[in-house]
PDB file of C-alpha atoms in Angstrom:
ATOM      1  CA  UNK A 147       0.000   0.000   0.000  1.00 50.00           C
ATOM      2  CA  UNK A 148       1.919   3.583  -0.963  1.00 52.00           C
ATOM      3  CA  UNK A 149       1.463   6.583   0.977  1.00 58.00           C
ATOM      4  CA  UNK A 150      -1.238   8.814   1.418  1.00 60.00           C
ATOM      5  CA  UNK A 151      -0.188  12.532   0.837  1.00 63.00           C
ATOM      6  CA  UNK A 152      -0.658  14.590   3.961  1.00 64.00           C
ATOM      7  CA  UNK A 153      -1.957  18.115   3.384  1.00 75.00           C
ATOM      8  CA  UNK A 154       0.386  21.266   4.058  1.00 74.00           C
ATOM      9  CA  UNK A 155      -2.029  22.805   7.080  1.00 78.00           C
ATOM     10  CA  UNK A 156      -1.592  19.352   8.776  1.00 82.00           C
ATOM     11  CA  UNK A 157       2.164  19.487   8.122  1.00 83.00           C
ATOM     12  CA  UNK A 158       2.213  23.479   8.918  1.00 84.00           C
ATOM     13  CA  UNK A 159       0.480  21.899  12.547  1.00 85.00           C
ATOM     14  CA  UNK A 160       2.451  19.319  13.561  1.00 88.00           C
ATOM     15  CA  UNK A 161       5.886  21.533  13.026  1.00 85.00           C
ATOM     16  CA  UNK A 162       4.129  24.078  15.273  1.00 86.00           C
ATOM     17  CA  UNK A 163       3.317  21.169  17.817  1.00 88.00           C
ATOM     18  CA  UNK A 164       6.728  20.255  17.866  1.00 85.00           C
ATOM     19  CA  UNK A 165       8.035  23.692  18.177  1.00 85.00           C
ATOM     20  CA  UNK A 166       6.100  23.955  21.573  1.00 83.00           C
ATOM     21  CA  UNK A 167       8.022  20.953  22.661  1.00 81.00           C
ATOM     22  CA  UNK A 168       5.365  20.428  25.021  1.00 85.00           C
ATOM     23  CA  UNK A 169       3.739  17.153  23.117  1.00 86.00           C
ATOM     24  CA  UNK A 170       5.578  13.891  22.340  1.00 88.00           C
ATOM     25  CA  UNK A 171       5.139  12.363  18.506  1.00 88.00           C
ATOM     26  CA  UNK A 172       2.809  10.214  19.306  1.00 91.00           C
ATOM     27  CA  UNK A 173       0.673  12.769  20.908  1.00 89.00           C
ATOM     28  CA  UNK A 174       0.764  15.056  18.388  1.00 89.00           C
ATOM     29  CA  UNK A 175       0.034  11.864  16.120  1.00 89.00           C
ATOM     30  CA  UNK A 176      -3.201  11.424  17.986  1.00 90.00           C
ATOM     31  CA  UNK A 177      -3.836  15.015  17.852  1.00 88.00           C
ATOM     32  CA  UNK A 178      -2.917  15.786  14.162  1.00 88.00           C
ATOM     33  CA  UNK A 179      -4.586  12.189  13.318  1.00 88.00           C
ATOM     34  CA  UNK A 180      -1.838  10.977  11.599  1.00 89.00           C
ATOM     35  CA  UNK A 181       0.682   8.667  11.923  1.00 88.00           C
ATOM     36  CA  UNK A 182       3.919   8.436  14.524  1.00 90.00           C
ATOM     37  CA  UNK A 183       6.020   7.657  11.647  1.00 89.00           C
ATOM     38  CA  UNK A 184       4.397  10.718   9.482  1.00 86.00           C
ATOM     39  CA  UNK A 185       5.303  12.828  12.327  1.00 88.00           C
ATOM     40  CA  UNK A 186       8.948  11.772  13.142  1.00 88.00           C
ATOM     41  CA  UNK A 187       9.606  12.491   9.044  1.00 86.00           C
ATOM     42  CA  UNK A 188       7.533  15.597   9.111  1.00 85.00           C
ATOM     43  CA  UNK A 189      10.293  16.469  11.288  1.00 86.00           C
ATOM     44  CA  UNK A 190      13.138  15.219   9.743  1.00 86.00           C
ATOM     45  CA  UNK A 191      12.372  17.321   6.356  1.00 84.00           C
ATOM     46  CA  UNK A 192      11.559  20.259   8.508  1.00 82.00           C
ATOM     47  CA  UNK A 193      14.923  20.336   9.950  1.00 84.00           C
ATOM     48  CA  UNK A 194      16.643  18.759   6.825  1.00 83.00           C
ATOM     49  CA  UNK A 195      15.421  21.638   4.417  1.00 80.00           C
ATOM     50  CA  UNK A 196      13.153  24.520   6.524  1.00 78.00           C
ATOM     51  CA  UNK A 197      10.204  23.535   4.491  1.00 74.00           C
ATOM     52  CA  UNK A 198       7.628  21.203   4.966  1.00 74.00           C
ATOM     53  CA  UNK A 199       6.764  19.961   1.390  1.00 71.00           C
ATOM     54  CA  UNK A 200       7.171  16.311   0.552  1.00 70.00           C
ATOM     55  CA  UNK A 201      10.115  14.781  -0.692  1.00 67.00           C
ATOM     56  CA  UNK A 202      10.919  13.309  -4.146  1.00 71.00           C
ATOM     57  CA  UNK A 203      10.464   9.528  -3.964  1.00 70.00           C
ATOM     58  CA  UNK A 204      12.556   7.884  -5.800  1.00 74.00           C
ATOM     59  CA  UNK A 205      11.351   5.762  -8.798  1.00 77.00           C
ATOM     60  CA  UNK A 206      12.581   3.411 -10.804  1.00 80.00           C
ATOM     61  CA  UNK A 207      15.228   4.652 -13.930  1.00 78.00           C
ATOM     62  CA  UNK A 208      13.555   5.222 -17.485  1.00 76.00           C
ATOM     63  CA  UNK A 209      15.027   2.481 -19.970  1.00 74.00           C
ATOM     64  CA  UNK A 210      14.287   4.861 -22.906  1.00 73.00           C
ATOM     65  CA  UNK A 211      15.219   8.224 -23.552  1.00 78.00           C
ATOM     66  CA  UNK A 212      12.455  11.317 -24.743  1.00 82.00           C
ATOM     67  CA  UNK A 213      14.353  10.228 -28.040  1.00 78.00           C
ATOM     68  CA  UNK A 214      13.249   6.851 -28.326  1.00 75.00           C
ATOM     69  CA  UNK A 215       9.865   8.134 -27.152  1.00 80.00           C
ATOM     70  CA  UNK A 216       9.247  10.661 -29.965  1.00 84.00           C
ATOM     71  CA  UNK A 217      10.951   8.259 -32.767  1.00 78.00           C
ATOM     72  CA  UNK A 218       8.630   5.860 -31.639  1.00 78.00           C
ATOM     73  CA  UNK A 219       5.614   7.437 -31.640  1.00 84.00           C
ATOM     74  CA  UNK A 220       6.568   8.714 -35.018  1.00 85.00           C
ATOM     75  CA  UNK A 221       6.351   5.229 -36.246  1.00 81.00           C
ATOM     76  CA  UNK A 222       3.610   4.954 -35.158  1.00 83.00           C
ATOM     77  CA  UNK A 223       1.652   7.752 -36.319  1.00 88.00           C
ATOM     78  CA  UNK A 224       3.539   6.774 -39.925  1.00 88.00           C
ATOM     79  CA  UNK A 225       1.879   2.934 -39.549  1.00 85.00           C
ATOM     80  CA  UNK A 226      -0.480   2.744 -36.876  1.00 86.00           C
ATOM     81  CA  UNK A 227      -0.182  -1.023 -37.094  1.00 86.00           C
ATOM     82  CA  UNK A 228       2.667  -1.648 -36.262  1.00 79.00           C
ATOM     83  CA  UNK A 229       3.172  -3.828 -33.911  1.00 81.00           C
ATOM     84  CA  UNK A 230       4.955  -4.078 -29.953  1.00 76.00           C
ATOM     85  CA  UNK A 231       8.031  -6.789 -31.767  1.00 80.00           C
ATOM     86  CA  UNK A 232       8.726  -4.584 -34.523  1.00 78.00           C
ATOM     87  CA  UNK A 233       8.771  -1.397 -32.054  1.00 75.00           C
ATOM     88  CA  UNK A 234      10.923  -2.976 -29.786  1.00 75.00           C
ATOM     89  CA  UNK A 235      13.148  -4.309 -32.472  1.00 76.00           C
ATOM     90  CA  UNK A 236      13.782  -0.455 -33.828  1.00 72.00           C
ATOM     91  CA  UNK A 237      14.498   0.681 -30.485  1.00 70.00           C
ATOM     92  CA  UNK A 238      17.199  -1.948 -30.034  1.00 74.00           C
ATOM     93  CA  UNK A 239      18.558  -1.180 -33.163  1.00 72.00           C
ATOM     94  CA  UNK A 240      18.602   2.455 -32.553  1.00 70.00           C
ATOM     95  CA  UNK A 241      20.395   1.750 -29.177  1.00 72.00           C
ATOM     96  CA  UNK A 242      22.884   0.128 -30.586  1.00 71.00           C
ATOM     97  CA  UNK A 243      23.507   2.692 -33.435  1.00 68.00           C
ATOM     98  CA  UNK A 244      23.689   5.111 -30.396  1.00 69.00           C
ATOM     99  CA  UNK A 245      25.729   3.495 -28.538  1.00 71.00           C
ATOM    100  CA  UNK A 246      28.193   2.847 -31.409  1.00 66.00           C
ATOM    101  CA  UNK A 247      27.939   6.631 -32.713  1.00 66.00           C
ATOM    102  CA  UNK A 248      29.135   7.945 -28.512  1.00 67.00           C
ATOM    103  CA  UNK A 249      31.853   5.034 -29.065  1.00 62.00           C
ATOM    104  CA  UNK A 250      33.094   6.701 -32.093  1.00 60.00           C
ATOM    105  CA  UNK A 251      32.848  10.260 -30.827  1.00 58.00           C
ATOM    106  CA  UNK A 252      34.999   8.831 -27.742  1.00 61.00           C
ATOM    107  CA  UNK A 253      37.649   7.318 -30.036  1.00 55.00           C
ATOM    108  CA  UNK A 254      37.844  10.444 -32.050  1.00 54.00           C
ATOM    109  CA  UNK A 255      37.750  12.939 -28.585  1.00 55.00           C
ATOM    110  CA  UNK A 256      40.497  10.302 -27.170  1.00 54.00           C
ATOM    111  CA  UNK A 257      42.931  10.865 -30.820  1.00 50.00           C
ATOM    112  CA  UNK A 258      42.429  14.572 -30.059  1.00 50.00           C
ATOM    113  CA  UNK A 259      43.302  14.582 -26.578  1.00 48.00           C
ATOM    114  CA  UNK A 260      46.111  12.294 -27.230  1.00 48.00           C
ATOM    115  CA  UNK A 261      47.861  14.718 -30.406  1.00 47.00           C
ATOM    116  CA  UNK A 262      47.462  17.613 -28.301  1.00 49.00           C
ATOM    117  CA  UNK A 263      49.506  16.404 -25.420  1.00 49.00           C
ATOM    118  CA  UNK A 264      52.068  15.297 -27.644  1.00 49.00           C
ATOM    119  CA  UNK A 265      52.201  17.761 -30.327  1.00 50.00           C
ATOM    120  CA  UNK A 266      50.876  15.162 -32.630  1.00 46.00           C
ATOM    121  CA  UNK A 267      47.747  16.076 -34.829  1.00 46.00           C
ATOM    122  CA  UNK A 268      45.884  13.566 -36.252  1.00 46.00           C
ATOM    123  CA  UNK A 269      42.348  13.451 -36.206  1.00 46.00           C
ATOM    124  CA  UNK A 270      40.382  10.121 -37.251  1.00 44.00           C
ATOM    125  CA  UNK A 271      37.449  11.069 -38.718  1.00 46.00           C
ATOM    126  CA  UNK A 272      36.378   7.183 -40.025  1.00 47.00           C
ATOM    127  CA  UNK A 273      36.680   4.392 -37.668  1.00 46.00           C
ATOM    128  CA  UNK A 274      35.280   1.808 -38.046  1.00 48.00           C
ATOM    129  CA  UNK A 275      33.817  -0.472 -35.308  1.00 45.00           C
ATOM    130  CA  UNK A 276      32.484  -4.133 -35.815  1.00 44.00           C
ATOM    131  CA  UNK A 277      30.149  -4.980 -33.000  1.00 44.00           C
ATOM    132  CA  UNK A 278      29.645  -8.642 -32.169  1.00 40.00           C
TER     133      UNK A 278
END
């Protein structure tokens, strides 16, 4: 079960509870209605970052970049039938053409770096890379 948002006044109040150090967290839970827990990290992010807003949770990392997004629904605006195995086919391929592309560009950046801290200049401009 995820969390249940609290609202800012509640938040605003159980600060100003603690503030009066008068109550203990699970008084102001009672009071507030909310949980021990919610108040102990209600005060935690209060005194981590003077404002009472939730945090960011974290979330699990995107596999595919706004790129691969708006290439894809390209496609699919082009050929609405497509289907899922031939969508996830391109994006594979066009991973791997992206991936080889920033391997170039490193090769090339690396020659670069390398002439100019010997006083040699040579820039590669085609190399090729065979993937297996």
């Amino acid at each position: 079960m995820g969390k249940k948002k609290k609202k800012k006044p509640q938040r605003w109040q159980i600060i100003g509870l603690l503030k009066d150090k008068t109550k203990s967290n699970q008084e102001i839970a009672d009071l507030v209605g909310v949980s021990r827990k919610c108040v102990i990290t209600t005060k935690r992010n209060y005194k981590k970052i003077s404002v009472v807003k939730e945090l960011r949770r974290s979330a699990r990392p995107r596999n595919s970049t706004s790129r691969d997004e708006s290439y894809i629904f390209r496609k699919i605006r082009i050929n609405p039938t497509t289907s899922y195995r031939q969508l996830a086919l391109l994006r594979i391929i066009m991973k791997s053409f992206r991936d080889l592309f920033n391997y170039r560009l490193s090769l090339i950046k690396s020659t670069r770096v390398f002439g100019i801290s010997t006083g040699f200049f040579a820039y590669v401009t085609n190399v090729i890379v065979f993937v297996s």
